[in-house]
XYZ file of C-alpha atoms in Angstrom:
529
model
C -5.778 -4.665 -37.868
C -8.943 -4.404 -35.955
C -12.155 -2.973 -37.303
C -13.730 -2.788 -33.192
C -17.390 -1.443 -34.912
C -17.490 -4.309 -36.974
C -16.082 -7.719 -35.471
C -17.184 -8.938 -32.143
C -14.850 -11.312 -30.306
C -15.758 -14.184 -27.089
C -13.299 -13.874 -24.602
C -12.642 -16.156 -21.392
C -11.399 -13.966 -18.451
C -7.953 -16.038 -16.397
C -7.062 -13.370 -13.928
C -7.248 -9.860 -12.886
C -4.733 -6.568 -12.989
C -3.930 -4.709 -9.440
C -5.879 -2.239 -10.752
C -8.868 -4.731 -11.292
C -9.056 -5.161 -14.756
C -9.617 -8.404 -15.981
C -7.167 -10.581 -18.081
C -8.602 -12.528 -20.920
C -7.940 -14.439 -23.620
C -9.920 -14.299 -26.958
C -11.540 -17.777 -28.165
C -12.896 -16.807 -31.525
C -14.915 -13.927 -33.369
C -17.918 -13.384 -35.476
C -19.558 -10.161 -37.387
C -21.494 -8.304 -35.277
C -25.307 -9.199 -36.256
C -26.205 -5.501 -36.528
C -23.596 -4.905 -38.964
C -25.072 -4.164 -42.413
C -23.514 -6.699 -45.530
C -22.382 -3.291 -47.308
C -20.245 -2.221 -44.549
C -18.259 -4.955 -44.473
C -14.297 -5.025 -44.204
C -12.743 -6.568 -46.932
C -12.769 -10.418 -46.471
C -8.404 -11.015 -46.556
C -8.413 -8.464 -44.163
C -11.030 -9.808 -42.162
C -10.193 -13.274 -42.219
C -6.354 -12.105 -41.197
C -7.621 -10.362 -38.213
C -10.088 -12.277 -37.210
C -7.190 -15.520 -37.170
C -4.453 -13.518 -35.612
C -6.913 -12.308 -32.124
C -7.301 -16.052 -31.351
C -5.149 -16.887 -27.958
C -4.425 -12.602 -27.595
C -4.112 -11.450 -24.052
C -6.681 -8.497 -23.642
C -7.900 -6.428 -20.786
C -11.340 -5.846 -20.192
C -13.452 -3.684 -17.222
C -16.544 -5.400 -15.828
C -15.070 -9.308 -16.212
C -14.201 -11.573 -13.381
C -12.205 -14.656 -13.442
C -13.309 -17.289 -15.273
C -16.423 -15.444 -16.832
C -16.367 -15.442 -20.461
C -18.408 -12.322 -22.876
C -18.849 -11.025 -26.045
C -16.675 -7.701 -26.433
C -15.152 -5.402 -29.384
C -11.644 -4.890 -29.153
C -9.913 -1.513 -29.262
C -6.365 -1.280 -30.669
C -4.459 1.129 -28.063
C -1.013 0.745 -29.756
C 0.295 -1.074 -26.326
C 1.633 -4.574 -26.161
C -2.254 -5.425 -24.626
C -5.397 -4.676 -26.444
C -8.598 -3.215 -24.419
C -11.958 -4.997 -24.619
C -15.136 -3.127 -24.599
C -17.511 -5.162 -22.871
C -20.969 -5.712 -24.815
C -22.361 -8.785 -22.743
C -21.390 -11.809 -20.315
C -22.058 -15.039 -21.484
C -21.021 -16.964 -18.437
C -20.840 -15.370 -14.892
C -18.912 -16.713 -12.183
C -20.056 -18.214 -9.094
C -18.606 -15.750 -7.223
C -19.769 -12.986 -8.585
C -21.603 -10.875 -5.766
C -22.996 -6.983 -6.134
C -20.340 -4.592 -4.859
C -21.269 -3.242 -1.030
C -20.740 0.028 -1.909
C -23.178 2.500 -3.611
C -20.694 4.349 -5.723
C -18.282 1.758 -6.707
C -18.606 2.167 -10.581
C -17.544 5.959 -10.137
C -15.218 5.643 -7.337
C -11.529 4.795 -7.689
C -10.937 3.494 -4.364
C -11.941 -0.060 -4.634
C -11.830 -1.952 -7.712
C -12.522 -5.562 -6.318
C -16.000 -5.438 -5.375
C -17.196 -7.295 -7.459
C -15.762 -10.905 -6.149
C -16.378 -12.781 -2.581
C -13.572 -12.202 -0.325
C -12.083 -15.295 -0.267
C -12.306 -15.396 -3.891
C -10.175 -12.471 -4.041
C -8.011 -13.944 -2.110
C -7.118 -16.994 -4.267
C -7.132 -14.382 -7.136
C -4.326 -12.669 -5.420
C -2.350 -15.866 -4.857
C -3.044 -17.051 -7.945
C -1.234 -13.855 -9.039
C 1.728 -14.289 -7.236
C 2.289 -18.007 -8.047
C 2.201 -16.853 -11.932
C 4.705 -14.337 -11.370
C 6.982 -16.695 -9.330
C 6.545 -19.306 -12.536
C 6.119 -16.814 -15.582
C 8.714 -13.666 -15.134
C 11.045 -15.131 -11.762
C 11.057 -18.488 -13.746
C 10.870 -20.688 -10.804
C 10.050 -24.083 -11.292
C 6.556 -25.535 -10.481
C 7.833 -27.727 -8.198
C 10.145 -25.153 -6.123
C 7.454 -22.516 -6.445
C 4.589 -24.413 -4.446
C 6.724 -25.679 -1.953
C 8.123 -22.511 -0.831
C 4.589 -20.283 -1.166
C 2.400 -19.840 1.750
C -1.227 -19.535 1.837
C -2.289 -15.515 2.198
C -3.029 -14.125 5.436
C -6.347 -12.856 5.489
C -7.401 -9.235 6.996
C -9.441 -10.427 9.696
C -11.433 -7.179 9.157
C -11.523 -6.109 5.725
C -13.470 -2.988 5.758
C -12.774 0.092 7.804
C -8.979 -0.435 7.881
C -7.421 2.171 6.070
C -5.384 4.153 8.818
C -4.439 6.972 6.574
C -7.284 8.803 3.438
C -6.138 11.630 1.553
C -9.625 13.477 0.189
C -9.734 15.468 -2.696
C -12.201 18.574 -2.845
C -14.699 18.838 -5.437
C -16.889 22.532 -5.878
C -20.403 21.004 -6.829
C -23.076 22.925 -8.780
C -24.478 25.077 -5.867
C -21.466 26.113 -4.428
C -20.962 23.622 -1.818
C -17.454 21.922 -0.786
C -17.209 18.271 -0.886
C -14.376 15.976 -0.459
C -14.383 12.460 -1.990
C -11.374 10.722 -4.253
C -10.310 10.338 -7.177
C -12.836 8.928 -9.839
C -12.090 5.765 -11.700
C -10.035 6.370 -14.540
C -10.100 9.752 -13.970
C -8.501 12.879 -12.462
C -12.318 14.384 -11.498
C -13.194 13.734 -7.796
C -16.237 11.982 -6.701
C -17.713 12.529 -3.441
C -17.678 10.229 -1.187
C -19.929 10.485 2.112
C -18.689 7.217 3.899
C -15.967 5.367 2.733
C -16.173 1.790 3.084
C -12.460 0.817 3.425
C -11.598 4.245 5.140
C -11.387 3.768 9.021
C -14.380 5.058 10.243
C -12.905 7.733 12.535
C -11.286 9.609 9.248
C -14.615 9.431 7.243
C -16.023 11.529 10.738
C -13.636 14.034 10.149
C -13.504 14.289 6.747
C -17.546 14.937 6.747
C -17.210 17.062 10.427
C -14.980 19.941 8.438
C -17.077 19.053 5.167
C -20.124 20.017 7.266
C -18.692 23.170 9.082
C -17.203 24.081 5.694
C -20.630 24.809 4.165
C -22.291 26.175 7.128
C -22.508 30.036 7.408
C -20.339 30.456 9.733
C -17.509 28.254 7.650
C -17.792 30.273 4.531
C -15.112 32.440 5.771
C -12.847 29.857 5.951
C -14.413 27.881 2.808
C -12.655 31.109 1.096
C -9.323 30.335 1.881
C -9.519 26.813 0.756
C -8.310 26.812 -3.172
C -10.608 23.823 -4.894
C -7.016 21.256 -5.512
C -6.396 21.539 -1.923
C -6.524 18.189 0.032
C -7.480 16.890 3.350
C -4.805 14.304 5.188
C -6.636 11.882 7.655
C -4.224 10.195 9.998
C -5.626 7.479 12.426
C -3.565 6.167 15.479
C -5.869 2.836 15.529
C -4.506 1.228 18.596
C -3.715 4.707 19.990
C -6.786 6.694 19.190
C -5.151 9.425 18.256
C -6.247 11.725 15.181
C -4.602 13.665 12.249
C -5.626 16.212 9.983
C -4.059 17.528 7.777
C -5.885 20.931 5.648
C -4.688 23.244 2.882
C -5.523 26.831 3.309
C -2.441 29.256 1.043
C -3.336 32.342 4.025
C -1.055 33.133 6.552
C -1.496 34.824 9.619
C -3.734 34.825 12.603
C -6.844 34.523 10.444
C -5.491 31.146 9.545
C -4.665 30.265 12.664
C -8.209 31.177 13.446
C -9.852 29.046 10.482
C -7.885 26.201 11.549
C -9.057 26.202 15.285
C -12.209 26.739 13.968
C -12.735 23.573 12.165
C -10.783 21.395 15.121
C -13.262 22.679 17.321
C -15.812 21.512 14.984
C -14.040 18.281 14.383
C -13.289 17.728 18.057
C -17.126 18.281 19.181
C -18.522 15.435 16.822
C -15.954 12.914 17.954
C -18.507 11.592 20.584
C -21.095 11.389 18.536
C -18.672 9.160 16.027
C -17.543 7.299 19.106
C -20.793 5.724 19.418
C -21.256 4.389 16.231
C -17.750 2.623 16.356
C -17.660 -1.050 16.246
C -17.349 -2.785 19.198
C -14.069 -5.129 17.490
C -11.998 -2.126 17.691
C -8.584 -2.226 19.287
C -8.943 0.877 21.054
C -12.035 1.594 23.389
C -14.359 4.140 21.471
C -14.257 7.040 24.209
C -10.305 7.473 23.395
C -10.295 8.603 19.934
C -9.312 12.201 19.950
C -7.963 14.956 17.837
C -4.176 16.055 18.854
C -2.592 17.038 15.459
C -4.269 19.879 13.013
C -1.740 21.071 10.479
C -1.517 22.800 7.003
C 0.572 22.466 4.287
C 1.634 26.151 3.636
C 3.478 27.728 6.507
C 6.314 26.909 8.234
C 5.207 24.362 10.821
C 7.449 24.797 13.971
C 6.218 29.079 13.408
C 2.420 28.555 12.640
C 1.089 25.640 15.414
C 2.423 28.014 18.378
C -0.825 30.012 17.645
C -2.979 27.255 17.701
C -5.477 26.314 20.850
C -3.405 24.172 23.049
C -5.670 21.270 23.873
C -4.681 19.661 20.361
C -0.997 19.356 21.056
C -0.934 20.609 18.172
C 3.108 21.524 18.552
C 3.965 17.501 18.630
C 3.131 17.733 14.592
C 2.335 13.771 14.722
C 0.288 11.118 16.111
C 1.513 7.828 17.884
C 0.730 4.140 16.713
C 1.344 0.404 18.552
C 2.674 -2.390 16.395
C 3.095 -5.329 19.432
C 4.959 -3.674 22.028
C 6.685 -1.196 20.079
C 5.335 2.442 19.583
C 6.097 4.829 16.774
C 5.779 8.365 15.829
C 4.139 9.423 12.388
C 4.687 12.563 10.777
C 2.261 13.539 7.660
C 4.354 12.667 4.866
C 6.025 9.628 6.730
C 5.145 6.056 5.355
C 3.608 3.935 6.802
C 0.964 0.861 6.708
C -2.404 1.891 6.225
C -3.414 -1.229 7.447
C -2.145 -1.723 11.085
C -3.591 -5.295 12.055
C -2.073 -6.675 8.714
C 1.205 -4.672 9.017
C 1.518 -6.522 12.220
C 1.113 -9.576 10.986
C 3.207 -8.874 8.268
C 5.843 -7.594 10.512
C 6.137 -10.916 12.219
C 6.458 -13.099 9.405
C 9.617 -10.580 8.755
C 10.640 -11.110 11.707
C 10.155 -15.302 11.715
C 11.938 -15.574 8.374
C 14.434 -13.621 10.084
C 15.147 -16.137 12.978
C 14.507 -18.917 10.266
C 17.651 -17.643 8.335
C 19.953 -18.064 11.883
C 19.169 -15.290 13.922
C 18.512 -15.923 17.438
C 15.219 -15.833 19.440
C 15.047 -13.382 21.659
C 15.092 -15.700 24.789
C 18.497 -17.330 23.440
C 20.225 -13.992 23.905
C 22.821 -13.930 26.608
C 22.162 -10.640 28.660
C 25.677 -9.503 28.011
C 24.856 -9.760 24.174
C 21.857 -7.971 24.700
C 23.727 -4.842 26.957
C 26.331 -4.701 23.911
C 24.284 -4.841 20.307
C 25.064 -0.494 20.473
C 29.087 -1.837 20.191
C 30.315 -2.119 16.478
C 32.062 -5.306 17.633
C 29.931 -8.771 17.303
C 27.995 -10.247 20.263
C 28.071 -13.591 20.370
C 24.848 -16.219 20.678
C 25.666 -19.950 21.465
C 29.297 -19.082 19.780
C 27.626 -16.935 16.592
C 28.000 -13.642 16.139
C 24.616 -11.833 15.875
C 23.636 -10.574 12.250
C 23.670 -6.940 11.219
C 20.691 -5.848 9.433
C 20.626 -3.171 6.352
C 17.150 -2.262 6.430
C 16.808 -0.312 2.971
C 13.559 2.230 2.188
C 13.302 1.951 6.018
C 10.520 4.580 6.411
C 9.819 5.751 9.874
C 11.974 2.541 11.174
C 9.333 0.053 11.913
C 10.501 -2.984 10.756
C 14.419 -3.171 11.656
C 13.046 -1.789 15.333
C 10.638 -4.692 15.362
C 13.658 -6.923 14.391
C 16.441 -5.622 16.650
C 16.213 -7.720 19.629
C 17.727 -10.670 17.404
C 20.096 -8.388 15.646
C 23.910 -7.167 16.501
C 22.784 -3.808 14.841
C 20.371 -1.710 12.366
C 21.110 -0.008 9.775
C 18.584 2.091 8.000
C 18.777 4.045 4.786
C 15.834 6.003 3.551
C 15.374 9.285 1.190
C 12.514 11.160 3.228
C 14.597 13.211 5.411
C 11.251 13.346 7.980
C 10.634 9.622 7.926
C 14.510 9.474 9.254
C 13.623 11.838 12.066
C 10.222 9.501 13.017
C 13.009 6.389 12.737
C 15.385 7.986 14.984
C 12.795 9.167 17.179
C 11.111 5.564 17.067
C 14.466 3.878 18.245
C 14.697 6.427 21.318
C 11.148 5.702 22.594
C 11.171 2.524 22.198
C 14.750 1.758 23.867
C 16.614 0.866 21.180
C 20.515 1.460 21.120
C 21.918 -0.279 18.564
C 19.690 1.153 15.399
C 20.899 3.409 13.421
C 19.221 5.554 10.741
C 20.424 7.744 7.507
C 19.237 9.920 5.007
C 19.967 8.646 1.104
C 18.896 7.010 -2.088
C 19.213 3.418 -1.616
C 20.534 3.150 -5.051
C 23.378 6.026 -4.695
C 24.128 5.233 -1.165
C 27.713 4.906 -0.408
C 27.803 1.667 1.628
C 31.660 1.111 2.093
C 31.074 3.919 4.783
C 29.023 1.750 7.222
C 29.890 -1.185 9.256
C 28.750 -4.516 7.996
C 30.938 -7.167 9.509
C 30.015 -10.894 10.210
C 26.264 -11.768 8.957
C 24.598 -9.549 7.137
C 20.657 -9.168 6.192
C 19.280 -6.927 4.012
C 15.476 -5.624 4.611
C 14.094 -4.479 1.416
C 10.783 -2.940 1.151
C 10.955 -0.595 -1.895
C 7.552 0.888 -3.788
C 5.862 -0.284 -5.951
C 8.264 -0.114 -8.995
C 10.516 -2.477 -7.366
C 14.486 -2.541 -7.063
C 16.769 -0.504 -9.951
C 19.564 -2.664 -11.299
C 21.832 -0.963 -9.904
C 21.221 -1.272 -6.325
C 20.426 -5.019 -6.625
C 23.872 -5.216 -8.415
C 25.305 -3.000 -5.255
C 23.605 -5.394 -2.864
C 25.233 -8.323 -4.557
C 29.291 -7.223 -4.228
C 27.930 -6.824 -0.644
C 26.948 -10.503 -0.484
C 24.404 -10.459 2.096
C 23.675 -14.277 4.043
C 20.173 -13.625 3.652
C 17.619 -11.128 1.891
C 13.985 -10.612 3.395
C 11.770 -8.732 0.494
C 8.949 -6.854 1.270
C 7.174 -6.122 -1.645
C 3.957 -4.513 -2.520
C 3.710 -5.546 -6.420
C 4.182 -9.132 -7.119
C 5.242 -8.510 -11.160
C 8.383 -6.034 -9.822
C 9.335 -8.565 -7.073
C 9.297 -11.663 -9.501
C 11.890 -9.195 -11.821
C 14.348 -8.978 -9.213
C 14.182 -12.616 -8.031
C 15.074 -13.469 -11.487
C 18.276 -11.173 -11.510
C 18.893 -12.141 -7.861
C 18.831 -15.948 -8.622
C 21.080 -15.753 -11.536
C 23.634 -14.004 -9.032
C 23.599 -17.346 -6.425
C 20.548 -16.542 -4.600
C 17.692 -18.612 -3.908
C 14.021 -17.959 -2.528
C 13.579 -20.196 0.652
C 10.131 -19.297 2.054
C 6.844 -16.392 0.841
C 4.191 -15.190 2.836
C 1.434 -12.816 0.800
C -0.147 -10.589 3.573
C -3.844 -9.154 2.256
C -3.080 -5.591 3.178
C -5.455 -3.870 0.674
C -8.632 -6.132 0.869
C -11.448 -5.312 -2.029
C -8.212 -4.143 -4.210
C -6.326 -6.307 -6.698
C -2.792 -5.245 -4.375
C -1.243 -7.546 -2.080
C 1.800 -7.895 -0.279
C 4.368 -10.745 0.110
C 7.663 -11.348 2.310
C 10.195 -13.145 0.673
C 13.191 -15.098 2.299
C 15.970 -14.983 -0.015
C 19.138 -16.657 0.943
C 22.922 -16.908 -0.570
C 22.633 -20.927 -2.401
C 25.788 -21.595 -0.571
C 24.358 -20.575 3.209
């Protein structure tokens, strides 16, 4: 029982939730000093409450690690209580003032709060407890085969991909922001400080327009839960939008052009206040994709001005050499420098668990990977790789030079037609992708002879049972998890290493600085490989 108005509790933050809460534990309790004697609990009840918070695990907003503070306690009815903060006692060190003006409303960021690199060891700090608490990996085993995280070299400005919300203020005007913390309301947000700079430009370019006079026709089309889709090519320069308006017709056709144009005549101006440490030289960002969600695509973009491309229905991006199509709904990294980096450690672990560098590769192993038959490199057959939630096909293509062929199995029906496409463009025979749950996905059907690796890179509720148990009768060499939640991943290394499997190397990649996400590639391999 706890009587919140009443008792007051100390608490000593340890860590902090993805979603930035903090974790803390409670160190003892007193009666709040405002509390009046006659409204006091009953002192067996008291006394029994008070005893039975000591050592609890509660979350609290507005704590940092190591920071301790007086809060009351609410009891939710979950397995974790909530702490209402009512003062810090001890701040931490790294403590700074968040960078960005609305960061208490916003629900973007929820980091802020720390230094960088202290959010950083936060983040490892998170994985490594994982590893030891739910995977129950030793100590021992667990430090030797975690890596230090790969920081974003730029950690602001690098989401490639924003989806705004609009909000209808007060006076009539249009605004589009995101989602407010803790909250389905949006807040408005004029520049974003993790969005890539190019999609806050557009996002306020049709804002603007919008709530000019001569946008109020189109303003009226625009129902207030529609949302705007950013895409940003940001070693291509190319530019996505994506806008909601339920008319049909020439006049949307017309409202449409109408805020490209706008959009595409502010692009200089944006251009110039670009940072010079961008990949792509600022004079060649430039619209080439405006879409909506409510008509049918192939019908509706032949009636829209040519000089957009606007038929293609996608924009380009560069990982390394490689270059891949992106549709609106396809997946992929919103941050591209990390996902690079992150791609190559998938691809290391890869020729760490026996695959071949590209340079060992006979040529006439290299002419036959499209054959169903194994090549061979220094007298072993090349692996085949299952690349599972494959998305538009990014990471087997990055990995097929070292591979006798890729297999890739994904549910978005779109994101298989970017992954086909990908392989084309990017000369790529012997990749291969299908359309299916991962988890129902008949895989007797394909062709897995000789060594076999399995790519996994599910969301963020991890691996079902089932297709971990599927993945074991096919008894893979080697396993390289991608995963974007370390508390899932540590659940199916547990089930994984009571099947004969063992974690050989992990690499956390900061993909989402001033968040509490992260992501880590893990090398799993069979214990008797």
């Amino acid at each position: 029982m706890i009587d919140s108005d009443l008792t007051q509790y100390t608490i000593q933050a340890f860590g902090l939730t993805p979603d930035g809460q903090a974790l803390a534990r409670v160190l003892d309790s007193f009666e709040a000093k405002e509390t009046k004697a006659s409204e006091t609990v009953s002192p067996d009840v008291d006394s029994a409450s008070r005893a039975s918070m000591t050592g609890r695990v509660v979350l609290c907003d507005g704590l940092m690690p190591g920071e301790t503070a007086e809060v009351r306690l609410d009891d939710t009815g979950s397995r974790l209580l909530t702490a209402r903060l009512v003062r810090i006692l001890k701040r931490s060190p790294d403590r700074v003032e968040p960078f960005c003006p609305i960061y208490n409303e916003c629900g973007g960021c929820t980091c802020q709060t720390l230094t960088y690199n202290a959010l950083l060891l936060e983040k490892q700090r998170h994985i490594r407890d994982c590893f030891l608490r739910i995977a129950r990996i030793p100590e021992e085993e667990t430090d030797a085969l975690l890596r230090p995280i790969l920081p974003a070299e730029n950690p602001t400005g690098y989401r490639n991909h924003m989806q705004y919300r609009i909000r209808l203020d007060e006076d009539g005007a249009f605004r589009f922001g995101l989602h407010a913390r803790k909250s389905h309301e949006t807040v408005a947000t004029p520049d974003c400080s993790i969005a890539h700079p190019i999609a806050d430009l557009v996002k306020n370019t049709i804002e603007e327009y919008l709530n000019e006079p001569e946008g109020r026709d189109v303003r009226a089309r625009i129902p207030c839960d529609a949302k705007l889709i950013v895409r940003v090519g940001t070693r291509t320069g190319q530019i996505l939008y994506r806008l909601q308006i339920p008319d049909s017709g020439s006049r949307k056709s017309g409202a449409l052009s109408r805020t490209a144009d706008s959009a595409d005549c502010m692009l200089p101006v944006a251009r110039e206040s670009l940072p010079e440490r961008r990949s792509v030289p600022r004079d060649r960002y430039r619209l080439v994709t405006v879409i909506d969600f409510d008509t049918c695509i192939s019908r509706a973009l032949r009636t829209f001005a040519p000089k957009y491309k606007l038929a293609r229905n996608e924009i380009e991006e560069q990982i390394g050499p490689r270059r891949y199509f992106i549709s609106p709904e396809s997946f992929f990294q919103i941050n591209t420098d990390q996902a690079e980096r992150l791609y190559d450690t998938v691809l290391e672990f890869f020729e760490n668990a026996g695959a071949p560098p590209v340079e060992a590769i006979p040529e006439n192993a290299k002419s036959e990977r499209a054959a169903p038959k194994d090549s061979q490199s220094a007298g072993a057959p090349l692996p085949t790789v299952l690349d599972l939630y494959c998305g538009t096909g990014s990471i087997g293509i990055h990995l097929s030079a070292r591979a006798r062929r890729i297999i890739g199995i994904e549910s978005n029906a779109q994101a298989v037609e970017d992954a086909r496409r990908n392989a084309r463009i990017n000369a790529v025979p012997n990749a291969e992708f299908h359309v299916g749950l991962a988890e129902d996905y008949d895989y007797a059907g394909l062709d897995l002879q000789g060594p076999l690796t399995v790519v996994l890179d599910p969301p963020r509720k991890g691996c079902s049972p089932r297709l971990l148990e599927k993945l074991i009768a096919l008894a893979p060499d080697h396993i390289l998890y991608v995963s974007c939640d370390p508390a899932t991943l540590a659940r199916d290394l547990r089930l994984l290493l009571e099947k004969g499997y063992r974690p050989k190397a992990a690499q956390p990649v900061d993909m989402f600085p001033w968040t509490g996400h992260v992501e880590t590639v893990v090398l799993i391999t069979r214990v008797d490989k």
